[in-house]
CSV table of C-alpha atoms and ligand atoms in Angstrom, one decimal:
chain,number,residue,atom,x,y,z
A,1,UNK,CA,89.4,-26.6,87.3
A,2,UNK,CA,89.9,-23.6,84.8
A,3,UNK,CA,90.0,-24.8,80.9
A,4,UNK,CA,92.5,-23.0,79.8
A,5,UNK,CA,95.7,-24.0,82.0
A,6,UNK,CA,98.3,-22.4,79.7
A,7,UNK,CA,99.3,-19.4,77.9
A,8,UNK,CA,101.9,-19.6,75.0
A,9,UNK,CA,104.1,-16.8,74.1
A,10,UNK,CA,106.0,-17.3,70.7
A,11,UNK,CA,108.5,-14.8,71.5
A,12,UNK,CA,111.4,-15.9,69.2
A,13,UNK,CA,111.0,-13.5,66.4
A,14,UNK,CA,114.1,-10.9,65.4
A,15,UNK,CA,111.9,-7.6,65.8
A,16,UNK,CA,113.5,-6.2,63.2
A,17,UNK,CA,111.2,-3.6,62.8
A,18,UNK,CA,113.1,-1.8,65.8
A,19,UNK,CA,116.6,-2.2,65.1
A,20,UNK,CA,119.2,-1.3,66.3
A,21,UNK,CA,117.0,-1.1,69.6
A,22,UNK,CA,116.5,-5.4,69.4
A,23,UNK,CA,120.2,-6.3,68.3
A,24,UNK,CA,120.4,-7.0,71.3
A,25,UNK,CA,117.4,-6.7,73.4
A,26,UNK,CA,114.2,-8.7,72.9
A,27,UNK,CA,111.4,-7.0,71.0
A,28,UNK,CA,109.0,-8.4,74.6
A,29,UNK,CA,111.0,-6.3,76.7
A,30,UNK,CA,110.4,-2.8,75.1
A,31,UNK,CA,108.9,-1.0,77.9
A,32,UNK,CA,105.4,0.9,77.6
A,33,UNK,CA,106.1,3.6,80.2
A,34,UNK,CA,108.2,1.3,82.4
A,35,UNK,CA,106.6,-2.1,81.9
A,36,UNK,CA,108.0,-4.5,79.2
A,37,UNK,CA,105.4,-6.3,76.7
A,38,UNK,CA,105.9,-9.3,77.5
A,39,UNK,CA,104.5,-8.5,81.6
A,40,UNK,CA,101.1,-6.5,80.0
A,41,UNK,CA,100.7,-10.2,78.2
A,42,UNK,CA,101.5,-12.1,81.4
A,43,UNK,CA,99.5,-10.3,83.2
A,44,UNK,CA,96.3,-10.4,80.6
A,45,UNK,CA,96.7,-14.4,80.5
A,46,UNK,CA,96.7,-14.3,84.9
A,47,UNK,CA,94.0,-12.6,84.7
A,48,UNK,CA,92.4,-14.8,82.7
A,49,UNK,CA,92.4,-18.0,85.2
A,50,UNK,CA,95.8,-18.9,83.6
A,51,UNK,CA,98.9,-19.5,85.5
A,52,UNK,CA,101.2,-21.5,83.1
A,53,UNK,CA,103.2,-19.6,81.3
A,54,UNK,CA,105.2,-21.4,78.3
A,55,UNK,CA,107.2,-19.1,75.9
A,56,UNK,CA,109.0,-19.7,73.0
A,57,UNK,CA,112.6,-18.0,73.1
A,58,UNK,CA,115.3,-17.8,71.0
A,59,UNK,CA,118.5,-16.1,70.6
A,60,UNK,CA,119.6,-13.4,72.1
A,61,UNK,CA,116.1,-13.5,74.3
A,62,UNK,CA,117.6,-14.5,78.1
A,63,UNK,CA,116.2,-11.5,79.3
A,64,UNK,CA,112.7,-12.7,79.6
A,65,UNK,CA,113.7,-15.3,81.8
A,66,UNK,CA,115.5,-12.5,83.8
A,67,UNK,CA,112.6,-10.5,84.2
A,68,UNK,CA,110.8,-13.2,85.8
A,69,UNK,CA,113.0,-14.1,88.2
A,70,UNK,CA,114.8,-12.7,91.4
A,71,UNK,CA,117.5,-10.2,91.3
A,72,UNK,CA,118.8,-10.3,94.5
A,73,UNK,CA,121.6,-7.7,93.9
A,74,UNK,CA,118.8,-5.0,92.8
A,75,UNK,CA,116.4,-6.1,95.4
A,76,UNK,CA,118.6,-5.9,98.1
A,77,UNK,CA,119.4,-2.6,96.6
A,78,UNK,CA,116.3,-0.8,96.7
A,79,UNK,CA,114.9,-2.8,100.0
A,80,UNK,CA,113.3,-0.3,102.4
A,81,UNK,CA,112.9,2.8,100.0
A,82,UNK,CA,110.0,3.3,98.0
A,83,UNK,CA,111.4,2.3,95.0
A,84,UNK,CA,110.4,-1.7,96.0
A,85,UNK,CA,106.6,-0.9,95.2
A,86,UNK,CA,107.7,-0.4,91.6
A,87,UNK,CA,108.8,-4.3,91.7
A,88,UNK,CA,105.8,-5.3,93.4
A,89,UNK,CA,103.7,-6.4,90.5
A,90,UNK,CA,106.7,-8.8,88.9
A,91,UNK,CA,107.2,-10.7,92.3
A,92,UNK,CA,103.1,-11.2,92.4
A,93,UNK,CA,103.3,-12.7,89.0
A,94,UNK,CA,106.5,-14.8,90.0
A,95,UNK,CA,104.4,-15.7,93.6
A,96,UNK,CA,101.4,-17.0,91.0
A,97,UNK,CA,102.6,-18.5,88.0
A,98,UNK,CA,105.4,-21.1,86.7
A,99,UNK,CA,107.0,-20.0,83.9
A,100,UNK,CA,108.4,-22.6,81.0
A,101,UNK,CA,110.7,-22.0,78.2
A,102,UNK,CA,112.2,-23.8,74.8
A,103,UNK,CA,113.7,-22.3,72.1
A,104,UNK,CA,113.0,-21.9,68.5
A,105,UNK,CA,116.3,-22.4,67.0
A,106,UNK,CA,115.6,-21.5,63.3
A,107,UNK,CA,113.0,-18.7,62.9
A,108,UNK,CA,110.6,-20.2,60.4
A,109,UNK,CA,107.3,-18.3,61.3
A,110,UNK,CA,104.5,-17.8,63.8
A,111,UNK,CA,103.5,-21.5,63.1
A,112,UNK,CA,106.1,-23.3,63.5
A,113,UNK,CA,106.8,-21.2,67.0
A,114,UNK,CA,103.7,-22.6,68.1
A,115,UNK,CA,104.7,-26.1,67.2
A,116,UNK,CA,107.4,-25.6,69.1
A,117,UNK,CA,105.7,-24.7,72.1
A,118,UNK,CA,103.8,-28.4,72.2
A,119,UNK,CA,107.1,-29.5,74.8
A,120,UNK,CA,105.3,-26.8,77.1
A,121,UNK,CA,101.9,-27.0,76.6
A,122,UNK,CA,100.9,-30.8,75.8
A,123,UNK,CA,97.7,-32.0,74.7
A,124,UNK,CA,95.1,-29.6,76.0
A,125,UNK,CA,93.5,-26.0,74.3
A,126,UNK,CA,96.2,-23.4,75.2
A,127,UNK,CA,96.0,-19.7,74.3
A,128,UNK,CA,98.6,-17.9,72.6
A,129,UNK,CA,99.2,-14.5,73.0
A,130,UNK,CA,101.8,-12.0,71.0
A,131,UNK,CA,103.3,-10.0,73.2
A,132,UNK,CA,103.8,-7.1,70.7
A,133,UNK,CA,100.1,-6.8,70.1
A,134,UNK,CA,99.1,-4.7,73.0
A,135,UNK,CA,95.2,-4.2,74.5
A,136,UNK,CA,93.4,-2.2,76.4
A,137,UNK,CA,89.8,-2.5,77.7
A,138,UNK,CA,87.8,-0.9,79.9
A,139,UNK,CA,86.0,-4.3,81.2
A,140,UNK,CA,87.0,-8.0,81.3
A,141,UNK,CA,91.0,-8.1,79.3
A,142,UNK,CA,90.9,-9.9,75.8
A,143,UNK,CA,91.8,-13.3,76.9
A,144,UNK,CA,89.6,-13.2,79.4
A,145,UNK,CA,86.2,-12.5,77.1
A,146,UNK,CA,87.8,-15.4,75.0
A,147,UNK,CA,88.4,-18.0,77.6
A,148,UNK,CA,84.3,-17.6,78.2
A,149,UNK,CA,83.1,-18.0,74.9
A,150,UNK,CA,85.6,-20.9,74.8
A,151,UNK,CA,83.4,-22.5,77.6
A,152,UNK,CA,80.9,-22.1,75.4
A,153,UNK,CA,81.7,-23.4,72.0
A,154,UNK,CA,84.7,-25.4,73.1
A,155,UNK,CA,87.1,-25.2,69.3
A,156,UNK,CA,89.6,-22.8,68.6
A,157,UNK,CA,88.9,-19.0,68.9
A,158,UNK,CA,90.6,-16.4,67.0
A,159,UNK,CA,90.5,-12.1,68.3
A,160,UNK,CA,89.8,-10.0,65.2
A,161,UNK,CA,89.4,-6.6,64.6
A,162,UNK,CA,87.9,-4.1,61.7
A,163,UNK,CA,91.4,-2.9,59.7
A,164,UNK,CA,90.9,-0.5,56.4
A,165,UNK,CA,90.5,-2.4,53.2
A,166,UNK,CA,94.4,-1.3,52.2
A,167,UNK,CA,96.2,-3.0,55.5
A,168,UNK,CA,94.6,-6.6,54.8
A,169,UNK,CA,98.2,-7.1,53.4
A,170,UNK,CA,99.4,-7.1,57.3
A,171,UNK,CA,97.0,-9.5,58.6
A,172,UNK,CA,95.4,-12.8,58.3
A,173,UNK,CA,92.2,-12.5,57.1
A,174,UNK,CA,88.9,-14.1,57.8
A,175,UNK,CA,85.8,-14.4,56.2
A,176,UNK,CA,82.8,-16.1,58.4
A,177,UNK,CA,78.8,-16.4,58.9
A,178,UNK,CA,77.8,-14.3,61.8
A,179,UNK,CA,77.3,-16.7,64.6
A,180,UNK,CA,75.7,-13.8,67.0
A,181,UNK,CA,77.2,-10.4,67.9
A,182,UNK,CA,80.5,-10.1,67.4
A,183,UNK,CA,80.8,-13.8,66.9
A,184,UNK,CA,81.8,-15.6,63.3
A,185,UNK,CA,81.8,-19.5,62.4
A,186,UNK,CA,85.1,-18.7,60.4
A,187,UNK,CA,84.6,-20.3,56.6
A,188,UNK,CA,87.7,-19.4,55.1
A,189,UNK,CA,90.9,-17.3,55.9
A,190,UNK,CA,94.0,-16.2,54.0
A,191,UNK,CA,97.5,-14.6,55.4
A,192,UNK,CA,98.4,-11.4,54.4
A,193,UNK,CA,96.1,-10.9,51.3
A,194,UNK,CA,96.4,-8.1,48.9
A,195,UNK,CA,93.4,-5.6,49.7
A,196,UNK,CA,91.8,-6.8,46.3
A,197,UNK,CA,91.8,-10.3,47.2
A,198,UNK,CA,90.6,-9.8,50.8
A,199,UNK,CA,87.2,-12.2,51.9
A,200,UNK,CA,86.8,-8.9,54.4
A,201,UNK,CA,88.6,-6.5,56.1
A,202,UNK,CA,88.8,-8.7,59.7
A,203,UNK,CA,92.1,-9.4,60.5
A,204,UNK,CA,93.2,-11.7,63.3
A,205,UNK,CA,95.2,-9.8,66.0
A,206,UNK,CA,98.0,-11.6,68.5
A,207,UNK,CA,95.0,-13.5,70.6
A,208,UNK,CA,94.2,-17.4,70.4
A,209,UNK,CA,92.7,-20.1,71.9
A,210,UNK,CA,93.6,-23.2,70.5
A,211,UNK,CA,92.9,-27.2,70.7
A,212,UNK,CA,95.8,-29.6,70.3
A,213,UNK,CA,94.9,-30.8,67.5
A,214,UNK,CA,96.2,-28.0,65.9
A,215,UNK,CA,99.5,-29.4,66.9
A,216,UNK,CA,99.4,-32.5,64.3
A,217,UNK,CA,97.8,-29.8,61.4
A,218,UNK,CA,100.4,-27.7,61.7
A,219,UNK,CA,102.9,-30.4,61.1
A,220,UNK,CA,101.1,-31.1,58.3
A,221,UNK,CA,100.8,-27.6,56.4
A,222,UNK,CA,103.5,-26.9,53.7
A,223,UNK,CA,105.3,-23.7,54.3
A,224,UNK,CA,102.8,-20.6,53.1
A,225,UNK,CA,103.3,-16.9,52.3
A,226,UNK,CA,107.1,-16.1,52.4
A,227,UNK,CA,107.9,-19.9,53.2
A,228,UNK,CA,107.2,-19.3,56.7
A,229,UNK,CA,104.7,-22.0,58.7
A,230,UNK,CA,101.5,-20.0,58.8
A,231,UNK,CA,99.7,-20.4,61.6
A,232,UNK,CA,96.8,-19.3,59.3
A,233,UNK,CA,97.1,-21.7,56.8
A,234,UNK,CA,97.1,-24.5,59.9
A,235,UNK,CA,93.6,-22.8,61.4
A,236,UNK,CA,92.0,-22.7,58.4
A,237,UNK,CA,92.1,-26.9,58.2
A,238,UNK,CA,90.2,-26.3,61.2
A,239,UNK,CA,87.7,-23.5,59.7
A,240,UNK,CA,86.7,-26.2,57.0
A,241,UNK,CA,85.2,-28.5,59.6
A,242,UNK,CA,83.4,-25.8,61.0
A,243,UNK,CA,85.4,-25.7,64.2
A,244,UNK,CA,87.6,-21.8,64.6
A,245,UNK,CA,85.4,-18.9,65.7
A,246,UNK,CA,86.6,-15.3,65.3
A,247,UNK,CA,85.6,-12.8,67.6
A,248,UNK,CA,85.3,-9.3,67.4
A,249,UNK,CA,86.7,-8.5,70.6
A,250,UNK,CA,85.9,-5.1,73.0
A,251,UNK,CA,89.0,-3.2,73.6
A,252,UNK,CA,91.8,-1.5,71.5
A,253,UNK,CA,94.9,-3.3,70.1
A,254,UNK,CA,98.0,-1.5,69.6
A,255,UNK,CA,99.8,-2.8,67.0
A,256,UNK,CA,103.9,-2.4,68.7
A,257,UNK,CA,105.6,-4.6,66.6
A,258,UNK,CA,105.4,-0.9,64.8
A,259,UNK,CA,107.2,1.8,65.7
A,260,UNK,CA,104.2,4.1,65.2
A,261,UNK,CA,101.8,1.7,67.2
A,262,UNK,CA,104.2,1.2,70.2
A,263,UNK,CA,104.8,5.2,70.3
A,264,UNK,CA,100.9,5.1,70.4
A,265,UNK,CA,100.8,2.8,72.9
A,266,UNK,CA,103.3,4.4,75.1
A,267,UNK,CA,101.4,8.1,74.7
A,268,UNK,CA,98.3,6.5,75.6
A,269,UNK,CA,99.4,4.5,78.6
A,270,UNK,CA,101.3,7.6,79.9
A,271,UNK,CA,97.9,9.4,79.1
A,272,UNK,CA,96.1,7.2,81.3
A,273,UNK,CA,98.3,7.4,84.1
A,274,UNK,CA,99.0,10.6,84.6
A,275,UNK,CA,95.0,11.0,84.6
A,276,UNK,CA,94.7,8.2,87.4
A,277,UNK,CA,97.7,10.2,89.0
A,278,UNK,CA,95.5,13.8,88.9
A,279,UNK,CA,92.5,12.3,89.9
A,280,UNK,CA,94.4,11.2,93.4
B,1,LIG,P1,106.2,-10.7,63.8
B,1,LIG,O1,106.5,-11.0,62.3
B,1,LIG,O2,105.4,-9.6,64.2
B,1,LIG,O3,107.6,-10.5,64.6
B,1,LIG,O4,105.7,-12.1,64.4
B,1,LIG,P2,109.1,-10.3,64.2
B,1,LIG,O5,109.4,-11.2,63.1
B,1,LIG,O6,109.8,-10.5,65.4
B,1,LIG,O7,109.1,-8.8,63.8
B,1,LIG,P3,109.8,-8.0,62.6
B,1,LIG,O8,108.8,-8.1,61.4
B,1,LIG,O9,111.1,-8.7,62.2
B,1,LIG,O10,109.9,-6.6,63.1
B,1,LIG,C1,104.6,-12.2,65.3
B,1,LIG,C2,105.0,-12.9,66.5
B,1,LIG,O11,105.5,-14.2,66.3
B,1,LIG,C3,106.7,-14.5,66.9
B,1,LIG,C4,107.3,-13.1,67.1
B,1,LIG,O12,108.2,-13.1,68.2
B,1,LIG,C5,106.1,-12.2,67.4
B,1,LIG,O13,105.7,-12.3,68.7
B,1,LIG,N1,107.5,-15.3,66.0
B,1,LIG,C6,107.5,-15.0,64.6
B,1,LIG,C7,108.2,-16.4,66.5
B,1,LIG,O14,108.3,-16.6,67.7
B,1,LIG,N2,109.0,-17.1,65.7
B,1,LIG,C8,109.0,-16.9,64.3
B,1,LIG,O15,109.7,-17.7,63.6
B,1,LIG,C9,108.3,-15.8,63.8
């Protein structure tokens, strides 16, 4: 029995970053190269043991649940020609995994998506994944290093990276004792310091495994920064009893809830690709 059964994906913000592009389009479905977001996540959190995937719509966000689903029309379409291979990773995906959804009806921050999420996930650690924070490695994918340290120190885990000292103001922010490499008991965190007032410059990215008891803590937390629910301020109840580990993760995060991260992203991915393509 895998620990980690599910994988939430608050998905529900506006993406206003990339208007008009998400007026009416989901920020998740932004393709890099031809494969929206959201999939890359999906496919990180399969290949991490996981095969229940809960996400947190809203609005204006029914295309997710299009994308993972059958389009008969379309399928029937291309059937025969070689254009079906190019849908063959979705239906694997669909074959392997169930797929949940609820909605966030007002959009009052990256905590309160989560909260919303309980209906999906219940009372057992979950990860959480942002689809718009996209990684790369060359080994084992994100979720999947943190899904084995989670065997090991069984509390919530959080994925952080190095950012300069001037973007702490993007981020939550942790401050820790080194636990061993790469590892951090996390002591304290704060969302979105200014870079004067940052404990360090290591910021949590889109990655997360959490226990349920998050759930109630979050319930608990007044509104923070910008009266959103922080899902910062709701970890860090957990940091004071010792029990939220931040880990330096291997890999590289594009950041493409920014236009200049996802235009990153996209050059790198085509990079890559036309590379595997040459070496055939
Ligand atoms: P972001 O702040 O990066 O996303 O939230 P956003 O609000 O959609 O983007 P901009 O700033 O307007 O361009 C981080 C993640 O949390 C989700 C978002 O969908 C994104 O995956 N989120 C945020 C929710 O699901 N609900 C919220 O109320 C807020």
């Amino acid at each position: 029995m895998p620990t980690i059964n599910k994988c939430l994906f608050p998905a529900a913000g506006y993406g206003t970053r990339f208007l008009p592009a998400t007026k009416a389009m989901p920020k998740e479905m932004l393709p890099i190269v031809t494969k929206p977001l959201i999939q890359y996540g999906v496919e990180e959190a399969l290949a991490a043991g996981i095969t229940g995937m809960a996400i947190v719509t809203g609005r204006g966000k029914r295309a997710i649940e299009d994308h993972f689903d059958i389009s008969y029309e379309l399928e029937h379409q291309i059937a025969g020609s070689d254009k079906e291979s190019l849908l063959s990773g979705t239906r694997e995906i669909m074959k392997k995994c169930t797929f949940s959804y609820t909605r966030q009806i007002e959009m009052k921050g990256l905590g309160h998506a989560i909260l919303i999420g309980e209906a999906l996930v219940g009372h057992e650690p979950f990860a959480v994944i942002l689809a718009d924070d996209y990684c790369v490695t060359e080994g084992d994918a994100v979720l999947t290093q943190m899904v084995k340290l989670y065997e090991k120190y069984q509390c919530s885990i959080v994925a952080i990276e190095e950012v300069p000292q001037g973007e702490t103001y993007r981020y939550g922010v942790i401050d820790g004792q080194l636990e061993e490499d790469n590892i951090y008991r996390v002591q304290n965190m704060v969302e979105k310091p200014a870079p004067e007032d940052a404990p360090s410059n290591l910021a949590i990215i889109g990655r997360y495994i959490l226990t349920p008891d998050i759930f109630d803590i979050i319930r608990n937390t007044p509104p923070g920064k910008n009266g959103e629910m922080q899902i910062t301020d709701a970890l860090l109840a957990q940091a004071k009893q010792g029990k939220v580990i931040a880990y330096k993760f291997e890999g590289r995060r594009f950041d493409c809830g920014s236009v200049a991260g996802f235009i990153d992203a996209t050059n790198y991915t085509f990079g890559k690709q036309t590379e595997q393509v040459g070496d055939k």
